[in-house]
Short mmCIF file of C-alpha atoms in Angstrom, two decimals:
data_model
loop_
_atom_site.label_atom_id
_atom_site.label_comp_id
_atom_site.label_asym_id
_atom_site.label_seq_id
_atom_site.Cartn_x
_atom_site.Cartn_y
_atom_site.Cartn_z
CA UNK A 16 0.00 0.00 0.00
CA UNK A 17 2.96 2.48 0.76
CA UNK A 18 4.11 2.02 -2.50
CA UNK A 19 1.12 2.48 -4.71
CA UNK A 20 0.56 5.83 -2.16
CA UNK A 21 3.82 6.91 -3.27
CA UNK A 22 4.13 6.15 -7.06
CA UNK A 23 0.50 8.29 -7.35
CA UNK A 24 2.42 11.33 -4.95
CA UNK A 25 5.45 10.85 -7.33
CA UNK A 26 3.85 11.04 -10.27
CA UNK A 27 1.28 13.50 -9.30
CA UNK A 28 4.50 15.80 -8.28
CA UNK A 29 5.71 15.86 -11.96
CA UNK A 30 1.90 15.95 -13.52
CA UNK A 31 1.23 19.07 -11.00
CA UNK A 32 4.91 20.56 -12.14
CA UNK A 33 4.27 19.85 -16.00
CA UNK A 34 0.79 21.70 -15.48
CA UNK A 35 2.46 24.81 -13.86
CA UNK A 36 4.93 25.18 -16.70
CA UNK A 37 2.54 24.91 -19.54
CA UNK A 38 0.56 27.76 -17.57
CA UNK A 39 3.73 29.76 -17.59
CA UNK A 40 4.72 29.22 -20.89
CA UNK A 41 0.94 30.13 -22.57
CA UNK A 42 -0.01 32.94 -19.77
CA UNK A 43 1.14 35.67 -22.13
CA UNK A 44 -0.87 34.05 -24.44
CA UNK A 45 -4.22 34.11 -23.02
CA UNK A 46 -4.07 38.12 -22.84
CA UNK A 47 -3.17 37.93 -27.23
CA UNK A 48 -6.12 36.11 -27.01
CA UNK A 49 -9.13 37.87 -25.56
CA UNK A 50 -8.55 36.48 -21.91
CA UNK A 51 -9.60 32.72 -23.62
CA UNK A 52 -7.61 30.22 -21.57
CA UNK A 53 -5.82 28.54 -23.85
CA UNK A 54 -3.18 27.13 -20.83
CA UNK A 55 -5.89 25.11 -19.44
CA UNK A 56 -6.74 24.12 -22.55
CA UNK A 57 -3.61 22.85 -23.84
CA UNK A 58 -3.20 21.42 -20.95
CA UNK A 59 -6.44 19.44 -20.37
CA UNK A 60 -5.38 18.56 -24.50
CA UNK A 61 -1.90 17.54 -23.59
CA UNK A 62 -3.08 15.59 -20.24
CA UNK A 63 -5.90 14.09 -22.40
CA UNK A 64 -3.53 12.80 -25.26
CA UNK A 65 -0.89 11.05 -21.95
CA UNK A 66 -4.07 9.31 -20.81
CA UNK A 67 -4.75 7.83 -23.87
CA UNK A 68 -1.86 6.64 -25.23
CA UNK A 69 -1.05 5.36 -21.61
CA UNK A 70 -4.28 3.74 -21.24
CA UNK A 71 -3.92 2.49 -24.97
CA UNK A 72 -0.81 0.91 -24.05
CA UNK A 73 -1.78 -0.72 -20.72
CA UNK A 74 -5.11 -2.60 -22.63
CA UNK A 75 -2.38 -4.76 -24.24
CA UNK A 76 0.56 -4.74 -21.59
CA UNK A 77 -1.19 -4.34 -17.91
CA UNK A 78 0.99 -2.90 -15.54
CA UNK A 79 -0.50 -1.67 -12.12
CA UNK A 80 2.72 0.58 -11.14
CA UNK A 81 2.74 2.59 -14.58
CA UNK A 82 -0.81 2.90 -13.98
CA UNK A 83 -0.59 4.05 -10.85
CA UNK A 84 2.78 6.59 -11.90
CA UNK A 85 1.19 7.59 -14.84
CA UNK A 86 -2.29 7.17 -15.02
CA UNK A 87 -3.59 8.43 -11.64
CA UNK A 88 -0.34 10.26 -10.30
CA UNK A 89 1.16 11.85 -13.79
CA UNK A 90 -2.19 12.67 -15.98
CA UNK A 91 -3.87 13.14 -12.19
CA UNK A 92 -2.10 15.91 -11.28
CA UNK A 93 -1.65 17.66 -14.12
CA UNK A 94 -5.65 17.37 -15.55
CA UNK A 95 -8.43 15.84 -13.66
CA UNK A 96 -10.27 16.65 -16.99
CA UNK A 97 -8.17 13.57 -18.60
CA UNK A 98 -9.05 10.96 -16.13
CA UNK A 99 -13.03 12.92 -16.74
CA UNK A 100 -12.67 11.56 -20.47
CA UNK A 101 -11.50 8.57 -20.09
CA UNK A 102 -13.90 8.02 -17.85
CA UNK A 103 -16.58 9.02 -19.96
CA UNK A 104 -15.14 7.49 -22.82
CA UNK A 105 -15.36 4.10 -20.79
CA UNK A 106 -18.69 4.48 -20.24
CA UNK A 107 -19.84 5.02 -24.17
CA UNK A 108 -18.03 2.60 -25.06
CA UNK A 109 -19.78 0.08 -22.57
CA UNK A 110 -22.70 1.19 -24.61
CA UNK A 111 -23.94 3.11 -21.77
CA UNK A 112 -24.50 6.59 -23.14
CA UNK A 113 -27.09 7.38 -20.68
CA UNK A 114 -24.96 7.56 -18.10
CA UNK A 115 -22.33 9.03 -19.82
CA UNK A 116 -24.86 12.00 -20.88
CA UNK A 117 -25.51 12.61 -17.33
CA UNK A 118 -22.31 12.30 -15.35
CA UNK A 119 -21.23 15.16 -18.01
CA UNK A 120 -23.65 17.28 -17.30
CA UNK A 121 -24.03 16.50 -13.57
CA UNK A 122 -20.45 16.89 -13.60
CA UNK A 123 -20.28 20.41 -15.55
CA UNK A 124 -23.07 21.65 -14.09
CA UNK A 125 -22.22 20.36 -10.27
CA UNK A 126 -18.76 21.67 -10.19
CA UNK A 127 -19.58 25.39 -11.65
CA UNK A 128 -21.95 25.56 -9.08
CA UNK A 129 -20.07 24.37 -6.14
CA UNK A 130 -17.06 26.85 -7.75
CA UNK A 131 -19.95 29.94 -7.53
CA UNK A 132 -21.01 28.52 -4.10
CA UNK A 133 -17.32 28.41 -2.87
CA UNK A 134 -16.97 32.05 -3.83
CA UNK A 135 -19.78 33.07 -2.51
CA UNK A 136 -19.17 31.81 0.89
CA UNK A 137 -15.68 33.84 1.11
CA UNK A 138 -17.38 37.08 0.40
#
C-alpha cells in the first residue's frame, strides 16, 4: 500500500509541475487572445492525449505501477479533466450513453456551481 501511495504522490508531483509550466509558458498568451484560456486548454489537451496513449498501451501490456505513476499520479495531477474523459469514454463505449450524458452534465453543471457557491461563501 505504501508504494502504490507513493508512485500516485510521485507522479502526481511531476503531472502538478508539467501543469504549472505549460501555464507559464501560454499565460502571455491568453491576454493575445481575448482572456480565452488557452493554458488550461492545452493542458487538459496535452493531459488528455498522456491518458490515452497510456491507457492504450496498458489494454495490451497491464501494468498496475505505470498505472498508478502515470495514469492516476502523472495525468492526475496535471488534468483531472483527462481521467473525466476517459472516464466518460469508458462508459460510451460500454454502450452506456445514458450515463455518460448525465455524469457530463451533472459533472459540468455540479462543479460550476459548487465553484460559484465556494466564492460566494468567502465574500
Amino acid at each position: 500500500m505504501l508504494k502504490n501511495i507513493l508512485l500516485v504522490f510521485l507522479g502526481g508531483g511531476f503531472g502538478c509541475t508539467g501543469r504549472y509550466l505549460v501555464s507559464q509558458l501560454l499565460s502571455k498568451c491568453k491576454d493575445s487572445l481575448g482572456g480565452f484560456p488557452i493554458h488550461t486548454m492545452t493542458a487538459n489537451l496535452i493531459g488528455c492525449l498522456c491518458i490515452g496513449l497510456i491507457i492504450g498501451y496498458l489494454s495490451r501490456n497491464p501494468n498496475n505501477t505505470i498505472q498508478l505513476l502515470l495514469v492516476t499520479g502523472f495525468c492526475g495531477g496535471f488534468t483531472t479533466f483527462s481521467t473525466f474523459s476517459s472516464e466518460i469514454l469508458k462508459l460510451f463505449q460500454g454502450g452506456q450513453t445514458g450515463i455518460a450524458v448525465l455524469y457530463m452534465g451533472i459533472s459540468l453543471v455540479i462543479c460550476i456551481a459548487a465553484t460559484l457557491v465556494g466564492t460566494l461563501l468567502t465574500r
